[in-house]
mmCIF file of C-alpha atoms in Angstrom:
data_model
loop_
_atom_site.group_PDB
_atom_site.id
_atom_site.type_symbol
_atom_site.label_atom_id
_atom_site.label_comp_id
_atom_site.label_asym_id
_atom_site.label_seq_id
_atom_site.Cartn_x
_atom_site.Cartn_y
_atom_site.Cartn_z
ATOM 1 C CA MET Z 1 -10.811 18.165 -37.781
ATOM 2 C CA ASP Z 2 -11.401 15.974 -34.762
ATOM 3 C CA GLY Z 3 -13.290 16.004 -31.507
ATOM 4 C CA GLY Z 4 -13.049 13.636 -28.596
ATOM 5 C CA ALA Z 5 -14.051 13.082 -24.994
ATOM 6 C CA ARG Z 6 -12.403 11.012 -22.308
ATOM 7 C CA GLY Z 7 -15.177 9.112 -20.586
ATOM 8 C CA ASN Z 8 -17.975 9.998 -23.011
ATOM 9 C CA PRO Z 9 -19.188 12.171 -21.417
ATOM 10 C CA GLY Z 10 -15.993 13.512 -19.960
ATOM 11 C CA PRO Z 11 -13.325 16.142 -20.540
ATOM 12 C CA ALA Z 12 -13.513 17.000 -24.241
ATOM 13 C CA GLY Z 13 -11.424 18.790 -26.811
ATOM 14 C CA ILE Z 14 -11.277 19.612 -30.489
ATOM 15 C CA GLY Z 15 -8.532 19.938 -33.051
ATOM 16 C CA VAL Z 16 -8.903 21.814 -36.325
ATOM 17 C CA LEU Z 17 -6.302 22.016 -39.054
ATOM 18 C CA LEU Z 18 -6.910 24.178 -42.126
ATOM 19 C CA GLU Z 19 -4.755 24.067 -45.228
ATOM 20 C CA ASP Z 20 -5.298 26.278 -48.265
ATOM 21 C CA GLU Z 21 -4.357 25.673 -51.898
ATOM 22 C CA THR Z 22 -0.923 27.269 -51.344
ATOM 23 C CA GLY Z 23 -0.133 24.858 -48.499
ATOM 24 C CA ARG Z 24 -0.492 27.520 -45.795
ATOM 25 C CA ARG Z 25 -1.685 25.837 -42.608
ATOM 26 C CA GLU Z 26 -3.561 27.053 -39.556
ATOM 27 C CA ALA Z 27 -4.034 24.955 -36.413
ATOM 28 C CA TYR Z 28 -6.541 25.400 -33.596
ATOM 29 C CA TYR Z 29 -7.270 23.418 -30.456
ATOM 30 C CA GLY Z 30 -10.132 24.002 -28.044
ATOM 31 C CA TYR Z 31 -11.146 22.700 -24.649
ATOM 32 C CA LEU Z 32 -14.899 22.110 -24.295
ATOM 33 C CA GLY Z 33 -15.321 21.050 -20.678
ATOM 34 C CA SER Z 34 -17.296 17.863 -20.079
ATOM 35 C CA THR Z 35 -19.332 16.586 -23.013
ATOM 36 C CA THR Z 36 -19.684 13.633 -25.399
ATOM 37 C CA ASN Z 37 -17.618 12.532 -28.387
ATOM 38 C CA ASN Z 38 -20.440 13.403 -30.785
ATOM 39 C CA VAL Z 39 -20.878 16.927 -29.416
ATOM 40 C CA ALA Z 40 -17.094 17.399 -29.626
ATOM 41 C CA GLU Z 41 -17.078 16.298 -33.283
ATOM 42 C CA TYR Z 42 -19.826 18.812 -34.112
ATOM 43 C CA ALA Z 43 -18.055 21.568 -32.149
ATOM 44 C CA ALA Z 44 -14.917 20.869 -34.218
ATOM 45 C CA LEU Z 45 -16.972 21.162 -37.404
ATOM 46 C CA LEU Z 46 -18.447 24.509 -36.313
ATOM 47 C CA VAL Z 47 -15.016 25.921 -35.456
ATOM 48 C CA LEU Z 48 -13.646 24.698 -38.792
ATOM 49 C CA LEU Z 49 -16.519 26.380 -40.647
ATOM 50 C CA HIS Z 50 -16.063 29.655 -38.730
ATOM 51 C CA ARG Z 51 -12.337 29.723 -39.433
ATOM 52 C CA SER Z 52 -12.899 28.862 -43.107
ATOM 53 C CA LEU Z 53 -15.391 31.708 -43.473
ATOM 54 C CA ARG Z 54 -12.977 34.081 -41.773
ATOM 55 C CA ARG Z 55 -10.391 33.136 -44.421
ATOM 56 C CA GLY Z 56 -12.920 33.719 -47.222
ATOM 57 C CA ALA Z 57 -13.172 30.078 -48.320
ATOM 58 C CA LYS Z 58 -15.171 29.412 -51.474
ATOM 59 C CA GLN Z 59 -14.436 25.683 -51.533
ATOM 60 C CA LEU Z 60 -13.939 23.376 -48.564
ATOM 61 C CA THR Z 61 -13.271 19.655 -48.244
ATOM 62 C CA ILE Z 62 -13.841 18.514 -44.670
ATOM 63 C CA HIS Z 63 -11.865 15.478 -43.526
ATOM 64 C CA SER Z 64 -13.332 13.713 -40.489
ATOM 65 C CA ASP Z 65 -12.874 10.294 -38.922
ATOM 66 C CA SER Z 66 -16.420 10.477 -37.484
ATOM 67 C CA GLU Z 67 -18.620 8.338 -39.704
ATOM 68 C CA LEU Z 68 -21.696 9.513 -37.774
ATOM 69 C CA LEU Z 69 -20.979 13.207 -38.368
ATOM 70 C CA VAL Z 70 -20.107 12.736 -42.041
ATOM 71 C CA ARG Z 71 -23.192 10.638 -42.762
ATOM 72 C CA GLN Z 72 -25.457 13.018 -40.837
ATOM 73 C CA MET Z 73 -24.077 16.029 -42.699
ATOM 74 C CA LEU Z 74 -24.550 14.210 -46.020
ATOM 75 C CA GLY Z 75 -28.150 13.390 -45.082
ATOM 76 C CA GLU Z 76 -27.518 9.630 -45.020
ATOM 77 C CA TYR Z 77 -28.255 9.313 -41.279
ATOM 78 C CA ARG Z 78 -30.971 11.104 -39.308
ATOM 79 C CA VAL Z 79 -29.948 13.337 -36.425
ATOM 80 C CA LYS Z 80 -32.047 11.935 -33.580
ATOM 81 C CA SER Z 81 -30.587 13.694 -30.545
ATOM 82 C CA PRO Z 82 -32.205 17.109 -29.883
ATOM 83 C CA ARG Z 83 -28.831 18.392 -28.685
ATOM 84 C CA LEU Z 84 -27.044 17.259 -31.850
ATOM 85 C CA GLN Z 85 -29.894 18.673 -33.965
ATOM 86 C CA ARG Z 86 -28.961 22.153 -32.702
ATOM 87 C CA PHE Z 87 -25.296 21.651 -33.650
ATOM 88 C CA HIS Z 88 -26.301 20.168 -37.014
ATOM 89 C CA ALA Z 89 -28.572 23.144 -37.798
ATOM 90 C CA ALA Z 90 -25.815 25.609 -36.864
ATOM 91 C CA ALA Z 91 -23.381 23.770 -39.155
ATOM 92 C CA ARG Z 92 -25.897 23.845 -42.018
ATOM 93 C CA ARG Z 93 -26.335 27.618 -41.593
ATOM 94 C CA LEU Z 94 -22.576 28.186 -41.779
ATOM 95 C CA MET Z 95 -22.142 25.784 -44.705
ATOM 96 C CA ALA Z 96 -24.742 27.729 -46.688
ATOM 97 C CA ARG Z 97 -22.287 30.648 -46.731
ATOM 98 C CA ILE Z 98 -19.554 28.602 -48.485
ATOM 99 C CA PRO Z 99 -20.355 27.845 -52.141
ATOM 100 C CA ASN Z 100 -18.762 24.388 -52.352
ATOM 101 C CA VAL Z 101 -18.499 22.137 -49.273
ATOM 102 C CA SER Z 102 -17.782 18.417 -49.375
ATOM 103 C CA PHE Z 103 -17.120 15.785 -46.727
ATOM 104 C CA LEU Z 104 -14.570 13.000 -46.751
ATOM 105 C CA HIS Z 105 -14.649 10.229 -44.156
ATOM 106 C CA VAL Z 106 -11.030 9.336 -43.385
ATOM 107 C CA PRO Z 107 -9.497 6.568 -41.257
ATOM 108 C CA ARG Z 108 -8.235 7.611 -37.826
ATOM 109 C CA GLU Z 109 -4.654 7.100 -39.024
ATOM 110 C CA GLU Z 110 -5.128 9.886 -41.568
ATOM 111 C CA ASN Z 111 -6.477 12.270 -38.930
ATOM 112 C CA ARG Z 112 -3.581 12.096 -36.472
ATOM 113 C CA GLU Z 113 -2.653 15.773 -36.462
ATOM 114 C CA ALA Z 114 -6.197 16.922 -35.644
ATOM 115 C CA ASP Z 115 -6.418 14.159 -33.022
ATOM 116 C CA ARG Z 116 -3.144 15.381 -31.484
ATOM 117 C CA LEU Z 117 -4.577 18.909 -31.262
ATOM 118 C CA ALA Z 118 -7.792 17.638 -29.623
ATOM 119 C CA ASN Z 119 -5.730 15.689 -27.083
ATOM 120 C CA GLN Z 120 -3.577 18.748 -26.417
ATOM 121 C CA ALA Z 121 -6.753 20.685 -25.560
ATOM 122 C CA MET Z 122 -7.887 17.922 -23.189
ATOM 123 C CA ASP Z 123 -4.429 17.606 -21.588
ATOM 124 C CA GLU Z 124 -4.001 21.351 -21.074
ATOM 125 C CA ARG Z 125 -7.704 22.062 -20.468
ATOM 126 C CA HIS Z 126 -7.120 25.144 -22.549
ATOM 127 C CA SER Z 127 -7.917 26.569 -26.003
ATOM 128 C CA SER Z 128 -5.450 28.185 -28.384
ATOM 129 C CA GLU Z 129 -8.100 30.930 -28.899
ATOM 130 C CA PRO Z 130 -11.608 31.452 -27.492
ATOM 131 C CA LEU Z 131 -14.382 29.380 -29.044
ATOM 132 C CA PRO Z 132 -16.691 31.242 -31.446
ATOM 133 C CA GLY Z 133 -19.714 32.665 -29.604
ATOM 134 C CA ASP Z 134 -22.338 30.368 -31.099
ATOM 135 C CA VAL Z 135 -20.274 27.258 -30.290
ATOM 136 C CA ALA Z 136 -19.827 28.407 -26.695
ATOM 137 C CA GLU Z 137 -23.584 29.095 -26.457
ATOM 138 C CA LEU Z 138 -24.482 25.625 -27.761
ATOM 139 C CA LEU Z 139 -22.119 24.050 -25.233
ATOM 140 C CA GLU Z 140 -23.500 26.270 -22.465
ATOM 141 C CA ALA Z 141 -27.081 25.195 -23.277
ATOM 142 C CA ARG Z 142 -25.991 21.669 -22.437
ATOM 143 C CA ALA Z 143 -24.510 22.819 -19.159
ATOM 144 C CA GLN Z 144 -27.771 24.506 -18.147
ATOM 145 C CA GLY Z 145 -29.753 21.311 -17.837
ATOM 146 C CA SER Z 146 -30.418 20.021 -21.323
ATOM 147 C CA LEU Z 147 -28.337 16.886 -20.818
ATOM 148 C CA SER Z 148 -29.674 13.746 -22.389
ATOM 149 C CA PHE Z 149 -28.707 10.304 -21.230
ATOM 150 C CA GLY Z 150 -28.394 7.120 -23.193
ATOM 151 C CA GLY Z 151 -27.604 6.883 -26.880
ATOM 152 C CA GLU Z 152 -26.826 10.042 -28.773
ATOM 153 C CA SER Z 153 -26.995 10.098 -32.545
#
């Protein structure tokens, strides 16, 4: 999974790639409008969790090149930004429905396919499918005046 923004904040997109134990793959890309890299990373995580639940996942290893997201989800870093706290809480709620979830921080080079999907979303300003409702609502809350400026972690 990957999320990115051009300009930070700027046009943002996500890429999610799921692969099951049989090697069957499912790709998703989503355009988020204007937001930050960190919000995009969390949006990618939420979409990945939704799609995993839809497939009935009982075990999930999440590969992400975002050290911040991985360390926050593992409880190693605090989530300081009120906006990111909402995304983090939503991710925790979804993760509670999957018995075995683990995170793996990977180098950018090992995340190229998800990065390509995120860039496709930003280039096309389009999503392969609509965003899940709760992800769209969290992004909309930002658009309705809850922007924060300065550092976001």
